[in-house]
PDB file of N, CA, C and O in Angstrom:
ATOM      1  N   UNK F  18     131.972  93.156 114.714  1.00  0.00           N
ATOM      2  CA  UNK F  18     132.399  93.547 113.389  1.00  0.00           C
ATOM      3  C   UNK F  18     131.150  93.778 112.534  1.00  0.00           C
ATOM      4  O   UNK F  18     130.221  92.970 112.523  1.00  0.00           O
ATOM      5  N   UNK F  19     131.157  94.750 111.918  1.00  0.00           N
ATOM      6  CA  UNK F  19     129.970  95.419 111.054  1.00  0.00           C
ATOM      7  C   UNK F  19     130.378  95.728 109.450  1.00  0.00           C
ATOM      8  O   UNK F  19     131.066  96.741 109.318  1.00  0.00           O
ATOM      9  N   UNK F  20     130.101  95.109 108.392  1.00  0.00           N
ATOM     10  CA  UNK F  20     130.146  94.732 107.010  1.00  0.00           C
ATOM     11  C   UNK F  20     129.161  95.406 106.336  1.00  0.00           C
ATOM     12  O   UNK F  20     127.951  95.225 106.476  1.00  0.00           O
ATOM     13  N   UNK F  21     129.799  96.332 105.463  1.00  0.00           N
ATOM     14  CA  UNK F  21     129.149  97.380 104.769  1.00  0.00           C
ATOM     15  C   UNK F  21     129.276  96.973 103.421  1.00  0.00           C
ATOM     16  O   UNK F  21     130.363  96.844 102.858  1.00  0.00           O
ATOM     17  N   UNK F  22     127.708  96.686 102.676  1.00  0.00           N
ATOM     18  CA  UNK F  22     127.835  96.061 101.271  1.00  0.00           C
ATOM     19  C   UNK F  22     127.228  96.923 100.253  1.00  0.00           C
ATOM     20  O   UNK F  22     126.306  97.610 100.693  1.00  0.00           O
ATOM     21  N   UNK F  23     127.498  97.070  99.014  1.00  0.00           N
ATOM     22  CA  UNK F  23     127.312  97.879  98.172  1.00  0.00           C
ATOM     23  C   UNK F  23     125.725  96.847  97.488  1.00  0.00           C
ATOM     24  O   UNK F  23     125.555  96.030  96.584  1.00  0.00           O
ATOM     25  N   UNK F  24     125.146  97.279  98.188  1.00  0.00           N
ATOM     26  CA  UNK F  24     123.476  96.602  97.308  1.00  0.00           C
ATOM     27  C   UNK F  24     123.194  97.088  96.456  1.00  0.00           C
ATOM     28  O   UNK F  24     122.624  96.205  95.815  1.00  0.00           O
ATOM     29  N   UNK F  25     123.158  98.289  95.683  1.00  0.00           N
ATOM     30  CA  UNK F  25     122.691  98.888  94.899  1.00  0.00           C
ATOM     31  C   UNK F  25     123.351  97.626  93.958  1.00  0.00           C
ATOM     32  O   UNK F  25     122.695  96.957  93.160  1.00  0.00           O
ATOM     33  N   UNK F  26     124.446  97.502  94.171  1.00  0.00           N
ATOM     34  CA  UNK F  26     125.736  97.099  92.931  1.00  0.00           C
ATOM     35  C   UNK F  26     125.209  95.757  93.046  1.00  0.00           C
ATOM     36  O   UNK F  26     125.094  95.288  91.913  1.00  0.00           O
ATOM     37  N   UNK F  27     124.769  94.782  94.116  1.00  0.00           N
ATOM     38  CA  UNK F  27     124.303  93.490  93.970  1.00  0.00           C
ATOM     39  C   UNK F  27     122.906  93.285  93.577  1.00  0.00           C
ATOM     40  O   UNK F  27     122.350  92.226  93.284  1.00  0.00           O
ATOM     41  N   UNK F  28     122.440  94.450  93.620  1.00  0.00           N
ATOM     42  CA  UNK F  28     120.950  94.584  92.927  1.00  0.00           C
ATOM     43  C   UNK F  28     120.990  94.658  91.268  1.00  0.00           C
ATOM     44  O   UNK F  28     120.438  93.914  90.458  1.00  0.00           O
ATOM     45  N   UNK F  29     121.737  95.683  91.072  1.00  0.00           N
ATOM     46  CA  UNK F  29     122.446  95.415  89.533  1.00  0.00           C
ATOM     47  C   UNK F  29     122.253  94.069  88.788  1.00  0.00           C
ATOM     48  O   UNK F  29     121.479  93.560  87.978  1.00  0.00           O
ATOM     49  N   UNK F  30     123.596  93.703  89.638  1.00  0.00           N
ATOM     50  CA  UNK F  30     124.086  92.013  89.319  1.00  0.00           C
ATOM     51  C   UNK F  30     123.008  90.919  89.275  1.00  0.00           C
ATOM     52  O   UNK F  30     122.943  89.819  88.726  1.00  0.00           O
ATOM     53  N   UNK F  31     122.144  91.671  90.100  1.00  0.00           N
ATOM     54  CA  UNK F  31     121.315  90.420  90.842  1.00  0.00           C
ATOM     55  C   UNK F  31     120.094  90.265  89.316  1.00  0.00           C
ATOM     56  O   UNK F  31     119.773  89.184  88.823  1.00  0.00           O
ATOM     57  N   UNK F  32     119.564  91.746  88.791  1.00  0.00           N
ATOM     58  CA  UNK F  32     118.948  91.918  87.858  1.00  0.00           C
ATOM     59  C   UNK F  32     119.121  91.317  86.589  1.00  0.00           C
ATOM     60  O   UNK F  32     118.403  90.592  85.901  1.00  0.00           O
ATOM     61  N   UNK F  33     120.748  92.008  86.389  1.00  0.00           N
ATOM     62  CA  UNK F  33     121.502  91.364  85.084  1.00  0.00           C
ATOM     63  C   UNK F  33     121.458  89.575  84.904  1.00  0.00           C
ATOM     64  O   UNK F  33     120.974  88.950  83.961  1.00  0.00           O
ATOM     65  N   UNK F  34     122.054  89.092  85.995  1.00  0.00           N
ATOM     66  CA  UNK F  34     121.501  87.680  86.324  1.00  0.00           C
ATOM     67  C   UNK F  34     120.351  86.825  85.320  1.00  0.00           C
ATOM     68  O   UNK F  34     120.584  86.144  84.322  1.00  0.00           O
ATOM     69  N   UNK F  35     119.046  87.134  85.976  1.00  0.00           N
ATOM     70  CA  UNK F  35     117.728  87.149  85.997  1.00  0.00           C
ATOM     71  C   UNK F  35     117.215  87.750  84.464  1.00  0.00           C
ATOM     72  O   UNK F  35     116.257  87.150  83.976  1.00  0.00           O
ATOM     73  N   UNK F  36     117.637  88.590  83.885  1.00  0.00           N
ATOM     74  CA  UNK F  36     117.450  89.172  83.187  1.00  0.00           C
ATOM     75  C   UNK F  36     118.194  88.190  81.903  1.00  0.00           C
ATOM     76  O   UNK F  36     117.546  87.714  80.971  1.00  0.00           O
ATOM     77  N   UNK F  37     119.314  88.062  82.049  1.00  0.00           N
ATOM     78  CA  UNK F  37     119.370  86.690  80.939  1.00  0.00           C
ATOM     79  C   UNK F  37     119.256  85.368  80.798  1.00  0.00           C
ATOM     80  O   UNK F  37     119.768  84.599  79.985  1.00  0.00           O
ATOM     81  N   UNK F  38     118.116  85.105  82.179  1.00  0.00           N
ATOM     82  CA  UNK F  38     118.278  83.848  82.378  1.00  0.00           C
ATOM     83  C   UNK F  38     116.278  83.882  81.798  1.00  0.00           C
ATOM     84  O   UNK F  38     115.751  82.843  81.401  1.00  0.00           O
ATOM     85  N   UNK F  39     115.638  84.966  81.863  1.00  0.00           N
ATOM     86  CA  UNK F  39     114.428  85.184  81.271  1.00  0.00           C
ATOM     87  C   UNK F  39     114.604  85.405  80.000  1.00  0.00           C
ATOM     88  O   UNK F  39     113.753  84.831  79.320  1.00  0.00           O
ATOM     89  N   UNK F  40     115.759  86.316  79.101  1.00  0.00           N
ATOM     90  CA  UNK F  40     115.746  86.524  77.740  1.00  0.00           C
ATOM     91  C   UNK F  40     116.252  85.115  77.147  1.00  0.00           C
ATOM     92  O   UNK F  40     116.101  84.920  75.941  1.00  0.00           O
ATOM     93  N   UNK F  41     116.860  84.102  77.970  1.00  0.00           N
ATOM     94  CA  UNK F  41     117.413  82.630  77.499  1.00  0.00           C
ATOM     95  C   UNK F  41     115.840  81.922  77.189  1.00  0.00           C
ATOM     96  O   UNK F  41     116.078  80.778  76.802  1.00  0.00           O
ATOM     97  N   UNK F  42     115.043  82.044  77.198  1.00  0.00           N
ATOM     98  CA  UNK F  42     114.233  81.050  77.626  1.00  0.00           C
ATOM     99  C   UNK F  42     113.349  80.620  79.158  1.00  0.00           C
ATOM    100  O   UNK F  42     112.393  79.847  79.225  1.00  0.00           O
ATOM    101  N   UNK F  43     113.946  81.317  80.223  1.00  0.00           N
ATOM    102  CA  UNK F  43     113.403  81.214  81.448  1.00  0.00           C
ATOM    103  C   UNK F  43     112.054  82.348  81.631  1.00  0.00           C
ATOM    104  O   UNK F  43     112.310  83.468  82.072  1.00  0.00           O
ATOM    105  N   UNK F  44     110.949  82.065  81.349  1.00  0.00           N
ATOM    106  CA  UNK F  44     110.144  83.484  81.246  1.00  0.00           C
ATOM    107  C   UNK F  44     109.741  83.310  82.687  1.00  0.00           C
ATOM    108  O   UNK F  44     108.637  83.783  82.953  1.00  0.00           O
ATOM    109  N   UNK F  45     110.209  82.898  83.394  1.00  0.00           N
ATOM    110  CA  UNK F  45     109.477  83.330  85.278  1.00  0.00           C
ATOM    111  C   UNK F  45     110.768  83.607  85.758  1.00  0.00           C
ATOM    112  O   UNK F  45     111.103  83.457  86.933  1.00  0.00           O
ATOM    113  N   UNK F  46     111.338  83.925  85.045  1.00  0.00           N
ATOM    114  CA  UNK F  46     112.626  85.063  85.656  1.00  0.00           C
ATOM    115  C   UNK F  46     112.195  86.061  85.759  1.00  0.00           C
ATOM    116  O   UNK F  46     112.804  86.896  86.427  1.00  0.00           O
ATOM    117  N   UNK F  47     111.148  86.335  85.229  1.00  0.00           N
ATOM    118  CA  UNK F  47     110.587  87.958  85.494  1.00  0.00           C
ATOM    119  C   UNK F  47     109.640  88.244  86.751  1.00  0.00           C
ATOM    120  O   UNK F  47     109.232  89.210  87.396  1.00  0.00           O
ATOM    121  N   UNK F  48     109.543  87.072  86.732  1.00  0.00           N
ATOM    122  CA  UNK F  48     108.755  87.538  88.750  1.00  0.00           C
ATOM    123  C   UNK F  48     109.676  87.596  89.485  1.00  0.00           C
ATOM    124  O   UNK F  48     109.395  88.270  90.476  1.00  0.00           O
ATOM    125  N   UNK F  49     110.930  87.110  89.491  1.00  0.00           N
ATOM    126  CA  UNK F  49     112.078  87.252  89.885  1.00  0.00           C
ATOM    127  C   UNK F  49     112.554  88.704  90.215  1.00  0.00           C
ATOM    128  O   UNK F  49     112.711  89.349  91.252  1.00  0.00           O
ATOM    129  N   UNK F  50     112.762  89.000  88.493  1.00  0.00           N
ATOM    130  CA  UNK F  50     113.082  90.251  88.339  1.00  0.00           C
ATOM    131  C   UNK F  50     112.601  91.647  89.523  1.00  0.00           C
ATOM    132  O   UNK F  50     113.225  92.549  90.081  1.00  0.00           O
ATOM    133  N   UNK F  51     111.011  91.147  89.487  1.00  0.00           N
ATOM    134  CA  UNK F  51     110.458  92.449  89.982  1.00  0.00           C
ATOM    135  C   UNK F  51     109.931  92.241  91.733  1.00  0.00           C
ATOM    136  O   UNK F  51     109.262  92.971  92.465  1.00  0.00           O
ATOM    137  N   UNK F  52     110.640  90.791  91.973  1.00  0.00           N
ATOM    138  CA  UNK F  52     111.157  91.294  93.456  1.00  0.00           C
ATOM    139  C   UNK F  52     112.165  90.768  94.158  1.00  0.00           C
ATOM    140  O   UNK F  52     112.226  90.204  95.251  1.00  0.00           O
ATOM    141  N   UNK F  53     113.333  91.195  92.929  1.00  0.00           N
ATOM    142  CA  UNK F  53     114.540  91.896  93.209  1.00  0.00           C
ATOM    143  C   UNK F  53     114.681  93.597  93.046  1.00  0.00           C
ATOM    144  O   UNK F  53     115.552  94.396  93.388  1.00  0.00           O
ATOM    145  N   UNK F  54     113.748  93.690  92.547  1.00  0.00           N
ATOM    146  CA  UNK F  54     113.568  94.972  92.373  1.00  0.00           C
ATOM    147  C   UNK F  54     112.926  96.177  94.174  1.00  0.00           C
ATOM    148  O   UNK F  54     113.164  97.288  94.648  1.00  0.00           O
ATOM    149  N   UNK F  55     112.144  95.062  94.472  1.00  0.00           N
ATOM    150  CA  UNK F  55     111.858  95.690  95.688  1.00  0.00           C
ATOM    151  C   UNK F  55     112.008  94.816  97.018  1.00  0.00           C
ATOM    152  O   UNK F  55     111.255  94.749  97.990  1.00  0.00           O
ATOM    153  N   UNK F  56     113.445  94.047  96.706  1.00  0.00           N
ATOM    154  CA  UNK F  56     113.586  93.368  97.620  1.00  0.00           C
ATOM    155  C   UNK F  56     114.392  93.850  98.722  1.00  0.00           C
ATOM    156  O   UNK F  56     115.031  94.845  98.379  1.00  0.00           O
ATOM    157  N   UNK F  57     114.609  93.476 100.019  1.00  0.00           N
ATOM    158  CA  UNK F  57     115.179  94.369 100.619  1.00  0.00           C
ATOM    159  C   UNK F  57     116.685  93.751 100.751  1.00  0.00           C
ATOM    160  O   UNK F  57     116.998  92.763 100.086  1.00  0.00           O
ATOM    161  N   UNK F  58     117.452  94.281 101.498  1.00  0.00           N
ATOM    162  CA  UNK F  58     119.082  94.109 101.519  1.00  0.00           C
ATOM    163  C   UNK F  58     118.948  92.274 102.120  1.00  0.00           C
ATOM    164  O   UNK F  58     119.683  91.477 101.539  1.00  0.00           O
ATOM    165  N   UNK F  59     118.383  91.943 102.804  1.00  0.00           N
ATOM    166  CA  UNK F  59     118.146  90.432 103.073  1.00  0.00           C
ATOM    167  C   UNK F  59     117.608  89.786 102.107  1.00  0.00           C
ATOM    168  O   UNK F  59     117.904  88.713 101.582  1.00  0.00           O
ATOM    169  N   UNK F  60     116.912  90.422 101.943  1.00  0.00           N
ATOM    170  CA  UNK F  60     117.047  89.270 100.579  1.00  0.00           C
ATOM    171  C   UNK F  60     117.395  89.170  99.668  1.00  0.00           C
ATOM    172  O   UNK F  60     117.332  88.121  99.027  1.00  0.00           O
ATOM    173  N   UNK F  61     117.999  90.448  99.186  1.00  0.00           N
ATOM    174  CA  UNK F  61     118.914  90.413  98.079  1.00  0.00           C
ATOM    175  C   UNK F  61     119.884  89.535  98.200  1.00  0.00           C
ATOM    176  O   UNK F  61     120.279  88.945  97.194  1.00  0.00           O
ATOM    177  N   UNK F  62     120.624  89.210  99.845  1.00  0.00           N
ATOM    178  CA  UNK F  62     121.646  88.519  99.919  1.00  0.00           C
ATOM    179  C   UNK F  62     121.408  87.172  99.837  1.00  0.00           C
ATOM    180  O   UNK F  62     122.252  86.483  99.265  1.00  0.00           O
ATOM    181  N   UNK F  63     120.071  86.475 100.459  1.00  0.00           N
ATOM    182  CA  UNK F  63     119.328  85.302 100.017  1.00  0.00           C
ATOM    183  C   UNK F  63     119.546  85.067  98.282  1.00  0.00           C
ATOM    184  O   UNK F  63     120.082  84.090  97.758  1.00  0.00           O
ATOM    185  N   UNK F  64     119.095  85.994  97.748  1.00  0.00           N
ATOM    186  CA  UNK F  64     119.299  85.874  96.128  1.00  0.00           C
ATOM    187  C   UNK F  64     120.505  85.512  95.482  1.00  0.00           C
ATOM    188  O   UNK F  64     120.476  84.692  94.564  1.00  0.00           O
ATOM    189  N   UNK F  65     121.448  85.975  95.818  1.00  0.00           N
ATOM    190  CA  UNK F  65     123.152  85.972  95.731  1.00  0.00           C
ATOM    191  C   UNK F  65     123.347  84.371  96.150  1.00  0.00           C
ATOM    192  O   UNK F  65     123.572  83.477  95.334  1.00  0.00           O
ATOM    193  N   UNK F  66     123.196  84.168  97.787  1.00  0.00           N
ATOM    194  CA  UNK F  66     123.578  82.850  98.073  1.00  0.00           C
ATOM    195  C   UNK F  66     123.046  81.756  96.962  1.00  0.00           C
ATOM    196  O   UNK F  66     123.616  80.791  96.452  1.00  0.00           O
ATOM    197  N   UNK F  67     121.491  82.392  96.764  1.00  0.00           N
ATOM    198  CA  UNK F  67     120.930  80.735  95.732  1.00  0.00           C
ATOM    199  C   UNK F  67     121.380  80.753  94.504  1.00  0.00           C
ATOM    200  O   UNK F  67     121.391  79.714  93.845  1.00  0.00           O
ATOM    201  N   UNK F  68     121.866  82.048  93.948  1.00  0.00           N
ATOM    202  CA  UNK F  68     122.612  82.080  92.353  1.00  0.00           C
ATOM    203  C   UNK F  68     124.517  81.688  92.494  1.00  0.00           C
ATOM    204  O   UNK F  68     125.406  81.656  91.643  1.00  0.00           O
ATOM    205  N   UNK F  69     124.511  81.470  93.837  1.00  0.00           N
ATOM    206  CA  UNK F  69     126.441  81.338  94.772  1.00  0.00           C
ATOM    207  C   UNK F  69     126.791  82.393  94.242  1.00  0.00           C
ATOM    208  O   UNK F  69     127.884  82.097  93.760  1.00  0.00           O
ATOM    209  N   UNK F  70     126.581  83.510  93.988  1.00  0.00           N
ATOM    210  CA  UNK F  70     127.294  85.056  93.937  1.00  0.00           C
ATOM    211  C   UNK F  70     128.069  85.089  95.064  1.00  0.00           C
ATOM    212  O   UNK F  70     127.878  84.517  96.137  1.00  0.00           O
ATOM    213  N   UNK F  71     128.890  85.752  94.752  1.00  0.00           N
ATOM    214  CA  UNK F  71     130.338  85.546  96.180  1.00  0.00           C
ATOM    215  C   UNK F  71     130.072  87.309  96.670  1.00  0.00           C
ATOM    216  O   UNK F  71     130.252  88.272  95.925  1.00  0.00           O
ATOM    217  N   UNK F  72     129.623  87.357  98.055  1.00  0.00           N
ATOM    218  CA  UNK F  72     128.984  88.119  98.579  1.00  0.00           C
ATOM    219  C   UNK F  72     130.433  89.249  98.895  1.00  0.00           C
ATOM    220  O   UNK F  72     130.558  90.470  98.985  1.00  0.00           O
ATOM    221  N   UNK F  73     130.943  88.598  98.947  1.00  0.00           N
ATOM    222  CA  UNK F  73     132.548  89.408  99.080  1.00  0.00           C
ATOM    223  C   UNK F  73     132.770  90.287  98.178  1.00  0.00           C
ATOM    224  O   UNK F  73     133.490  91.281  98.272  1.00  0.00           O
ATOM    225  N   UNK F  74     132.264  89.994  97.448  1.00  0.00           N
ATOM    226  CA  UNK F  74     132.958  91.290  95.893  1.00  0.00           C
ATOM    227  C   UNK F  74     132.224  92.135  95.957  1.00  0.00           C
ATOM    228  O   UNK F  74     132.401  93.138  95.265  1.00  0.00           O
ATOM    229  N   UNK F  75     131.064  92.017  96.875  1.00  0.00           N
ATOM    230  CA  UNK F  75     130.494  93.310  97.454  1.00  0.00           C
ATOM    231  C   UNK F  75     130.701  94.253  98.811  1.00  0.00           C
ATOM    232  O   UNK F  75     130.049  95.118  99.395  1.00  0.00           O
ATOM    233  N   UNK F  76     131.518  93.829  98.917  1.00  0.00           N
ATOM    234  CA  UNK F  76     132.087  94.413 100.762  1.00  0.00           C
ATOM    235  C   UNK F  76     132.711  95.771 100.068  1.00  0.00           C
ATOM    236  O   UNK F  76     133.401  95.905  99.058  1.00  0.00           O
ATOM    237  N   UNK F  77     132.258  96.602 100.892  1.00  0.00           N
ATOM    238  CA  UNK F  77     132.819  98.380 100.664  1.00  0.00           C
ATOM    239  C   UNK F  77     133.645  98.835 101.888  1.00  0.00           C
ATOM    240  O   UNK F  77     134.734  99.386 101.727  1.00  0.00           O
ATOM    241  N   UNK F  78     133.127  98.605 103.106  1.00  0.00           N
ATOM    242  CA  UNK F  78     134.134  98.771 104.271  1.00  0.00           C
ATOM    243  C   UNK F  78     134.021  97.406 105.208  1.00  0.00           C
ATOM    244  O   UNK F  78     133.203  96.601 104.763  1.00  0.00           O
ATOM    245  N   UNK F  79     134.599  97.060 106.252  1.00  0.00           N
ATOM    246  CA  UNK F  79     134.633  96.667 107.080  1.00  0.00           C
ATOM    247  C   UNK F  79     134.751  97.554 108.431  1.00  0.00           C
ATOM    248  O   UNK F  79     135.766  98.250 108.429  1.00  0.00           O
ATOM    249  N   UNK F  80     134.034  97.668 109.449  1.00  0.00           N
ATOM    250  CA  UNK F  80     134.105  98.465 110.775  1.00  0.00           C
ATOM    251  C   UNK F  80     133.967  97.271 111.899  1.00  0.00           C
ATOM    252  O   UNK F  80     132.999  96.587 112.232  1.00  0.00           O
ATOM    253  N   UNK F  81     135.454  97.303 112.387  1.00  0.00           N
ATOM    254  CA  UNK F  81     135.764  97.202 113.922  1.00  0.00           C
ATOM    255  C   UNK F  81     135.347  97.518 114.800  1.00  0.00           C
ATOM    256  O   UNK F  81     136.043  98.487 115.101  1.00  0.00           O
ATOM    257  N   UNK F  82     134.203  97.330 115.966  1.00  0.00           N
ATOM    258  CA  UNK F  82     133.882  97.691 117.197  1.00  0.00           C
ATOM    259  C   UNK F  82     134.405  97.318 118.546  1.00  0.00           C
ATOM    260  O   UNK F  82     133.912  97.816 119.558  1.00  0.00           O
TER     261      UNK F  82
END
């Protein structure tokens, strides 16, 4: 089984996140920021798990083999 996730859209999220957790008061959210920015699809999902983002609300297809 092969799980097709919309990263762009958890990259978003992942930004937005980070992004008010640096405008709160967190100012090393911004190293954060900028590698989520060039992080790759693994670790974006690493990022998700440590913030518990529910990785599911990003599933676009599912494919059966």
């Amino acid at each position: 089984m092969e799980v097709l996730l919309d990263f762009e859209r958890l990259r978003n999220d992942l930004m937005d996140y980070y992004g008010t957790a640096m405008s709160s008061g967190f100012g090393m959210a911004v190293m954060d920021l900028v590698k989520i920015q060039k992080a790759s699809y693994e670790e974006l999902i690493e990022y998700a798990q440590d913030c518990n983002i529910d990785i599911e609300k990003y599933v676009i297809k599912v494919l059966i083999r």
